[in-house]
Coordinates of C-alpha atoms in Angstrom, one line a residue:
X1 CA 22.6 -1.7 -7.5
X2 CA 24.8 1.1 -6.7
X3 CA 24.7 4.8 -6.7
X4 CA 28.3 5.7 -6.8
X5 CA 28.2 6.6 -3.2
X6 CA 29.9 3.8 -1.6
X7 CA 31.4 0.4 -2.6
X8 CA 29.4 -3.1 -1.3
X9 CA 30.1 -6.4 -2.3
X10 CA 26.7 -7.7 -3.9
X11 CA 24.0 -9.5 -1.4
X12 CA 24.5 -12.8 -1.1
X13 CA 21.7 -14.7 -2.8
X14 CA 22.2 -18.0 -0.8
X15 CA 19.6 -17.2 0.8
X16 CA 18.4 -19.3 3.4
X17 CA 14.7 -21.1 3.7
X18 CA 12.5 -22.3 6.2
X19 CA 13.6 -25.8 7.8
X20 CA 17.1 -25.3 6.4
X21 CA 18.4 -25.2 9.8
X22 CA 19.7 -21.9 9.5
X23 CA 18.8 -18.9 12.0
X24 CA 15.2 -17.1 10.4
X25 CA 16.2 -15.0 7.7
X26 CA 14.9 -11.9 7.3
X27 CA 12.4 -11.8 4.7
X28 CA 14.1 -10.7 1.1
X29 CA 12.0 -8.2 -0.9
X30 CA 13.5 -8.4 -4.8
X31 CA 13.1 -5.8 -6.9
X32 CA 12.9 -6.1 -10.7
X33 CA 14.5 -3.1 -12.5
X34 CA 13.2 -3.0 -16.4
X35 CA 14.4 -1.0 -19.0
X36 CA 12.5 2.3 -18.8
X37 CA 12.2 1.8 -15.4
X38 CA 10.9 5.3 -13.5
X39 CA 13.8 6.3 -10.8
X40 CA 11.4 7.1 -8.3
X41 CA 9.1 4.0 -7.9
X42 CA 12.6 2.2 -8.4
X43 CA 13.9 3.5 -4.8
X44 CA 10.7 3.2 -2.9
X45 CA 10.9 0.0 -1.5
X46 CA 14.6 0.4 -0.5
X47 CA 13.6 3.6 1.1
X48 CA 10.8 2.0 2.9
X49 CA 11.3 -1.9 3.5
X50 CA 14.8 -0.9 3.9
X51 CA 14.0 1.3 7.0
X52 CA 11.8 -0.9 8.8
X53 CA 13.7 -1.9 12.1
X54 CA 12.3 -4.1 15.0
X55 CA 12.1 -1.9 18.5
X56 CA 15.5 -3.4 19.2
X57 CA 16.7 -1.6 15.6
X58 CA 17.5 -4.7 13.7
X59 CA 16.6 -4.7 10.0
X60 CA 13.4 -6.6 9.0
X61 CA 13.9 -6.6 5.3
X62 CA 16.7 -7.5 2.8
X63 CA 16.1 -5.2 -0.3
X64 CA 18.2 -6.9 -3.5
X65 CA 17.4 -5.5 -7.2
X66 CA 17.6 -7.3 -9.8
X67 CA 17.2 -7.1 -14.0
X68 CA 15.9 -9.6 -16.4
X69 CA 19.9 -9.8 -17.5
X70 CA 23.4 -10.6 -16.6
X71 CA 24.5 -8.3 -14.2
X72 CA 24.7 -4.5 -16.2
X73 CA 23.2 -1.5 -16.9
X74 CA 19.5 -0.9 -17.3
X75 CA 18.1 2.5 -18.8
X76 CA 15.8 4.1 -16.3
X77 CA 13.4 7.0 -18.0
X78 CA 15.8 9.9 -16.6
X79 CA 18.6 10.8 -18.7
X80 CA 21.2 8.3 -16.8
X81 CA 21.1 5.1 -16.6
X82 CA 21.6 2.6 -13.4
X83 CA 24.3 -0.3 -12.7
X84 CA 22.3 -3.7 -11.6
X85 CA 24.6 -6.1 -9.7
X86 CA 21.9 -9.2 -9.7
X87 CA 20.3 -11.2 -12.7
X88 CA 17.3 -12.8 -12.7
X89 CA 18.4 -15.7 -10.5
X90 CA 17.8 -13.7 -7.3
X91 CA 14.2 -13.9 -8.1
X92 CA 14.5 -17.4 -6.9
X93 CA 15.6 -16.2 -3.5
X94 CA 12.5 -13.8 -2.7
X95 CA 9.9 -13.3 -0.4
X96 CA 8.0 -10.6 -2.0
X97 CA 8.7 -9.7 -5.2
X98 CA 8.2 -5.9 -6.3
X99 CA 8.1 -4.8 -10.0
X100 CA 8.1 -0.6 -10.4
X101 CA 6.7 1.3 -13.4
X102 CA 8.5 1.7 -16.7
X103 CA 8.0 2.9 -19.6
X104 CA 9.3 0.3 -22.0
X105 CA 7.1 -2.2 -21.7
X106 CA 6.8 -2.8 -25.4
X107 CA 4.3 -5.9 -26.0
X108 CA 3.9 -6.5 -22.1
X109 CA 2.2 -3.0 -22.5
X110 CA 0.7 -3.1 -26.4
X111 CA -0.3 -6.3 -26.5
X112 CA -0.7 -8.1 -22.9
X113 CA 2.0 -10.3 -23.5
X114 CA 5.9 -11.2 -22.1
X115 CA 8.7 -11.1 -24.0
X116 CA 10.9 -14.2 -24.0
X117 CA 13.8 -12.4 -21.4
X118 CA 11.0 -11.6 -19.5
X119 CA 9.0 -15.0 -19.6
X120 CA 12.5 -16.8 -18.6
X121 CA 13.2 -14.2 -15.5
X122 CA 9.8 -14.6 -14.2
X123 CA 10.2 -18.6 -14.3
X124 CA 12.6 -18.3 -11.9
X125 CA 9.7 -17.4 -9.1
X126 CA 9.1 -19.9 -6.6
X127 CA 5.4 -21.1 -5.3
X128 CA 4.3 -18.8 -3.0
X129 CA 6.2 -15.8 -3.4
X130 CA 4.4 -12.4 -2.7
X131 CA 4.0 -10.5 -5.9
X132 CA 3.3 -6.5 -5.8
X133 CA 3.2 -3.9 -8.7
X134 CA 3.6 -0.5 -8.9
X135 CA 1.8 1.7 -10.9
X136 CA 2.2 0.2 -14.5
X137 CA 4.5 -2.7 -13.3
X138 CA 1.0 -4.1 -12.6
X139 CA 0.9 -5.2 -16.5
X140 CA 4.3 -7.8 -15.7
X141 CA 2.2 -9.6 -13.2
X142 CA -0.6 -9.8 -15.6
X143 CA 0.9 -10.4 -18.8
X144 CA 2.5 -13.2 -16.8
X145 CA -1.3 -14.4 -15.7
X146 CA -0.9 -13.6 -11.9
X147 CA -3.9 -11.5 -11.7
X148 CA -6.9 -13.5 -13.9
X149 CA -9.5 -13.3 -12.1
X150 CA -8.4 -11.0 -9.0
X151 CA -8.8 -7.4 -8.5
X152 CA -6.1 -4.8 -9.5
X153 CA -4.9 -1.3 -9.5
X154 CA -3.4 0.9 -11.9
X155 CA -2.6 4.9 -12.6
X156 CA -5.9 6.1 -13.1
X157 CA -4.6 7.3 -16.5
X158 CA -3.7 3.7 -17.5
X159 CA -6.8 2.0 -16.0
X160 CA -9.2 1.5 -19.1
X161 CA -6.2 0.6 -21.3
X162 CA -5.3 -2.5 -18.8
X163 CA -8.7 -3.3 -19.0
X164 CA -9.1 -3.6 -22.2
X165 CA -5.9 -5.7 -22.3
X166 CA -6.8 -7.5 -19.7
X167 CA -10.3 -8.1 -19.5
X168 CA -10.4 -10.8 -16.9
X169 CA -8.8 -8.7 -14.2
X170 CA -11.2 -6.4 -12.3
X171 CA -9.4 -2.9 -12.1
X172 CA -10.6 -0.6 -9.6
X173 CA -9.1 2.7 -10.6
X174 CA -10.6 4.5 -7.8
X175 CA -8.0 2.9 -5.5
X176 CA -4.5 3.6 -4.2
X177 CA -4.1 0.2 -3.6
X178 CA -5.3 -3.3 -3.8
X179 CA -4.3 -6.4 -1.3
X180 CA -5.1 -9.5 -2.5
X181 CA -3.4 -11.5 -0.4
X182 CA -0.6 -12.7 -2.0
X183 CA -0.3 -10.2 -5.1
X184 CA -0.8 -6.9 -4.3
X185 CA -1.4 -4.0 -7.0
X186 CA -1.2 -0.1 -6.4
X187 CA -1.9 3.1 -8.4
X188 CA 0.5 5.4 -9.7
X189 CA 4.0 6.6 -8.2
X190 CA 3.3 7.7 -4.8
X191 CA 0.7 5.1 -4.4
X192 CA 3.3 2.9 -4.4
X193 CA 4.8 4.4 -0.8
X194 CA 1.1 3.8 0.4
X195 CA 1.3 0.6 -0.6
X196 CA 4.9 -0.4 1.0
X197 CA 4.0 1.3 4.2
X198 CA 0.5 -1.3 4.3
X199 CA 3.0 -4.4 3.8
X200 CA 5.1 -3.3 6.6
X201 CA 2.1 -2.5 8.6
X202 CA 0.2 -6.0 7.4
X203 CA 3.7 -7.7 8.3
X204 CA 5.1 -6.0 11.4
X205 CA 2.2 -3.8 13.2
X206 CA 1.2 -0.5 12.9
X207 CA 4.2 1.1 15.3
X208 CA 6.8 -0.6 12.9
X209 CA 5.2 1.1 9.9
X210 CA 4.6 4.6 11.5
X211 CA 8.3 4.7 12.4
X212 CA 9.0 3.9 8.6
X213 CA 6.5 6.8 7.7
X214 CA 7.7 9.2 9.8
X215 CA 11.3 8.7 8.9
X216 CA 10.3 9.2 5.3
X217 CA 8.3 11.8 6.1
X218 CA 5.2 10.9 4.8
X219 CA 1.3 10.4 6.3
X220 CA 1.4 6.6 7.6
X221 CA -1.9 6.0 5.2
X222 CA -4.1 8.6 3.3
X223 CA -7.5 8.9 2.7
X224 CA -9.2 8.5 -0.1
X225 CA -8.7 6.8 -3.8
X226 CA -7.1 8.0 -6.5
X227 CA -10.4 10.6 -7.4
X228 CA -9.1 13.0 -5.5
X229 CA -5.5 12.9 -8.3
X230 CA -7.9 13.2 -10.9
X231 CA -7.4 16.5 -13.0
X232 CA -10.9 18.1 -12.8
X233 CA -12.4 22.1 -13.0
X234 CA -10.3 24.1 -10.2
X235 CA -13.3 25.3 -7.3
X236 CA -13.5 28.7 -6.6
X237 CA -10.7 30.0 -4.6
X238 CA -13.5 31.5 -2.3
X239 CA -15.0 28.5 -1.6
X240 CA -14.0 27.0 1.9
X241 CA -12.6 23.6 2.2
X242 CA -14.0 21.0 4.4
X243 CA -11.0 20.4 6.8
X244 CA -12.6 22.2 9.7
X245 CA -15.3 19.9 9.5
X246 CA -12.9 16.7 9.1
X247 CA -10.8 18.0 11.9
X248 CA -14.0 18.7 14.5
X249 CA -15.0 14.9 13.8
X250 CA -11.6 13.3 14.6
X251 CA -12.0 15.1 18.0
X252 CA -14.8 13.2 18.5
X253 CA -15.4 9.8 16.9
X254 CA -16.0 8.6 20.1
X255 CA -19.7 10.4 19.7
X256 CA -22.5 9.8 17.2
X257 CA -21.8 11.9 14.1
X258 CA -24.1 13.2 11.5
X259 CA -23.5 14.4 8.2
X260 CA -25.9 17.7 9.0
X261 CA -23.2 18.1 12.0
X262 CA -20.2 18.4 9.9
X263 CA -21.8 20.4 6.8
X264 CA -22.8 22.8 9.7
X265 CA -19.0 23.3 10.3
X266 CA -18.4 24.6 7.2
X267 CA -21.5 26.4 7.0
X268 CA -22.6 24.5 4.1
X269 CA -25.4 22.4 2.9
X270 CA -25.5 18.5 3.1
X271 CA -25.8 18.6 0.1
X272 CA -22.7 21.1 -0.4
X273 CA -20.8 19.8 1.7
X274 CA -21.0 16.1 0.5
X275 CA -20.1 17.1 -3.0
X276 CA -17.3 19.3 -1.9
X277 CA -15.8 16.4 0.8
X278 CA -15.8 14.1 -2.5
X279 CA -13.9 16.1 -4.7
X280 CA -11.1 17.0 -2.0
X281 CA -10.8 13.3 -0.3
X282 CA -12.6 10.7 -2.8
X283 CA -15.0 9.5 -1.2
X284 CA -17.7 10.1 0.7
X285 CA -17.9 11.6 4.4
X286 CA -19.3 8.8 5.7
X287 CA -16.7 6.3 4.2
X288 CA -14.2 8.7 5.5
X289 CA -15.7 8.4 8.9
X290 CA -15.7 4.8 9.0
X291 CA -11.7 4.6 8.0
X292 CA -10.8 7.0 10.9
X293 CA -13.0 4.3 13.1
X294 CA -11.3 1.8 11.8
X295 CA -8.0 3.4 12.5
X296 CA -8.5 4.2 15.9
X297 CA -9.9 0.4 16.9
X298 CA -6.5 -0.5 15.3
X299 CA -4.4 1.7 17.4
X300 CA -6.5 0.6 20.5
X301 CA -6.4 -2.8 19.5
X302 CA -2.5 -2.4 19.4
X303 CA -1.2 -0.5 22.3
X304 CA -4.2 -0.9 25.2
X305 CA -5.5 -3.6 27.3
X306 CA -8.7 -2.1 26.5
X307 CA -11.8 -4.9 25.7
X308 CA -13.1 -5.3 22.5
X309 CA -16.7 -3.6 24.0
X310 CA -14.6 -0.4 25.3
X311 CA -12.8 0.2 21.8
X312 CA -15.4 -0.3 20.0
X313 CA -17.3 2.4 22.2
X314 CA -14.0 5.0 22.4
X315 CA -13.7 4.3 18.2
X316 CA -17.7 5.0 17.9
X317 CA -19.0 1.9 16.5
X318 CA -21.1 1.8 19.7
X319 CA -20.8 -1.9 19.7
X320 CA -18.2 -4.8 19.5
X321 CA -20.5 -6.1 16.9
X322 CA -20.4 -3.8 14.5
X323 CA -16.7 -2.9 15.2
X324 CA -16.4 -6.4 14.3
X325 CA -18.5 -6.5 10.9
X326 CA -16.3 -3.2 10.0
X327 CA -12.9 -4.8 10.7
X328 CA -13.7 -7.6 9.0
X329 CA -14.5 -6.1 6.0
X330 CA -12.0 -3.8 6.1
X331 CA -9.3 -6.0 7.0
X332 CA -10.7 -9.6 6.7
X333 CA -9.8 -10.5 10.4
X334 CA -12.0 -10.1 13.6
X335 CA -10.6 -7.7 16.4
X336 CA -9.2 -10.7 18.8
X337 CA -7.5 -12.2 16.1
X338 CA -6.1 -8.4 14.7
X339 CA -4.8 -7.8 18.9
X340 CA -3.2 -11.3 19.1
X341 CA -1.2 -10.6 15.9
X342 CA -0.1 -7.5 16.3
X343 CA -0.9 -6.6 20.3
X344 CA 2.3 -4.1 21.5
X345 CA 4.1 -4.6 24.5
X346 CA 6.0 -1.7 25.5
X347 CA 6.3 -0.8 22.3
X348 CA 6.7 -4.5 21.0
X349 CA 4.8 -6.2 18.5
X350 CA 3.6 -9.5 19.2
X351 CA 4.0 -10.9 15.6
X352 CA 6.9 -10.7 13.0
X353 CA 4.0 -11.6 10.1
X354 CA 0.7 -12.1 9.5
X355 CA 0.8 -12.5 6.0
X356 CA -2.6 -14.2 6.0
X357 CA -3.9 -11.4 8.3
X358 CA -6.0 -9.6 5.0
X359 CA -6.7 -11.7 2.4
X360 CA -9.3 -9.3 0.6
X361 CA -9.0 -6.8 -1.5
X362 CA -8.5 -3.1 0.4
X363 CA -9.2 0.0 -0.1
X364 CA -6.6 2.5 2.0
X365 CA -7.6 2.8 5.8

């Protein structure tokens, strides 16, 4: 695809596989431009998989789009128009394949079904190739029967509709986004940075994908679902927020926290105060406090030499036991197993992948 900024041959789509005897590629993230295609959602994963480097500052992703055609223009929902230098045969050389929102879905959309271009692109997917959606792109992978059976994600405003199209996919619209192992579904728009951001994280450790948000400028995760997005009653202006409070309890995870401690730092009720923390962050204060535990045993996990006992202490579980049971279902792997695969080393990671590192369906942590 080009911009009109500078002149590049197209990416070679030889790309080479596992046991071919060829050095390890680097894995090849194809992106599937459609025809109403939304600009934005179109350049996230360049802008994010293609800035994920390895501490030595070699690139970890190929980023290649593609259309459903013969090499050409596809209409994007701006008033221009972009040039696609890959048909649908690159699809055969992916890794992960990505398909962005558009807005001319047509029957994919109306009726839950491909079209015959479409149908014929997709077939060129191998077994085992990652799939991920972005906001409404979600309806390609399940027009095309990829997520029967498996939870999903949606724009909240699009949620019902898919499932009532789809009524054997289980849509959580309360999410940003949804791993599911190998297909991967996200919310709307920016949801689909959140989402990025986790694969590179999931793939390449938590340094690798902190680098990648702070480049873009953007929070490395963010609480919540989409609730928080949801166009409700504005408060009144005179009514205080609850940051103090969320900002008093990240100083101190480490301790026992109760919910009458943080209402009391806004001077509110429990009962206040819980209503008012689930309207700004989606979800409940206590949820919240078990994501920023999580977090923390992750960062521990990653950069100290700290046991499993003293993290889970420092990252207030109290025990390894229960930091364990919250890992796990958080992130479907036990805290050894997390360290070995993604353990830093002066600032290395200890694992390229660990694609079968979360196999259940998350919400952002």
């Amino acid at each position: 695809m080009t911009d009109g900024t500078e002149t590049t041959d197209s990416p070679d789509l030889t790309h080479a596989r596992p046991g071919s005897g060829a050095a390890r590629p680097r894995h090849r993230v194809v992106v599937l431009a459609l025809d109403g295609v939304l600009p934005f959602e179109l350049g996230i994963p360049q802008r994010i998989f293609g800035r994920a480097k390895s501490p030595e500052g070699a690139p970890l992703y190929d980023v290649v789009t593609c259309s459903v055609r013969p090499p050409g223009p596809v209409r994007t929902d701006a008033d221009f128009d972009i040039l696609v230098e890959n048909g649908p045969e690159a699809l055969a050389t992916a890794d992960t394949v990505l398909v962005p929102a558009s807005y001319e879905l047509g029957p994919v959309y109306e009726k839950g079904v491909l079209t015959e271009e479409l149908a014929a692109a997709l077939a060129h997917l191998r077994p085992g190739t990652r799939l991920v959606s972005i906001c409404t792109g979600g309806y390609v992978l399940a027009a095309a029967g990829f997520l029967d059976g498996r939870p999903a994600s949606t724009h909240w405003s699009s949620a019902a509709h898919f499932q009532r199209t789809f009524p054997r996919i289980r849509v959580d619209a309360d999410v940003l986004f949804i791993d599911d192992g190998d297909v991967l579904t996200s919310a709307g728009v920016a949801a689909g940075i959140d989402l990025c951001l986790h694969i590179v994280r999931r793939d390449h450790g938590t340094a690798v994908a902190n680098d990648v948000a702070r480049r873009t400028v953007v929070p490395p995760h963010r609480d919540g679902g989409q609730a928080q997005y949801i166009q409700r009653p504005f408060p009144d202006a005179q009514l205080a927020t609850t940051t103090t409070a969320r900002a008093w309890a990240l100083a101190r995870l480490h301790e026992p926290i109760q919910l009458r401690d943080m209402a009391e730092q806004e001077s509110m009720s429990v009962r206040t105060f819980t209503r008012r923390f689930r309207e700004e962050a989606g979800i409940s204060p206590g949820q919240w406090l078990v994501q920023q535990r999580v977090e923390r045993a992750r960062h521990l996990l990653e950069a100290t030499d700290l046991s499993v006992d003293r993290i889970a202490r420092d990252a207030g579980f109290g025990t390894a036991q229960s930091m364990r049971q919250h890992l796990q279902a958080a992130l479907g792997v036990a805290p050894t197993v997390y360290r070995r695969t993604f353990r830093t080393v002066g600032g290395r990671s200890g694992a390229r992948a660990a694609t079968a590192a979360a196999p259940t369906a998350l919400r952002p942590v």
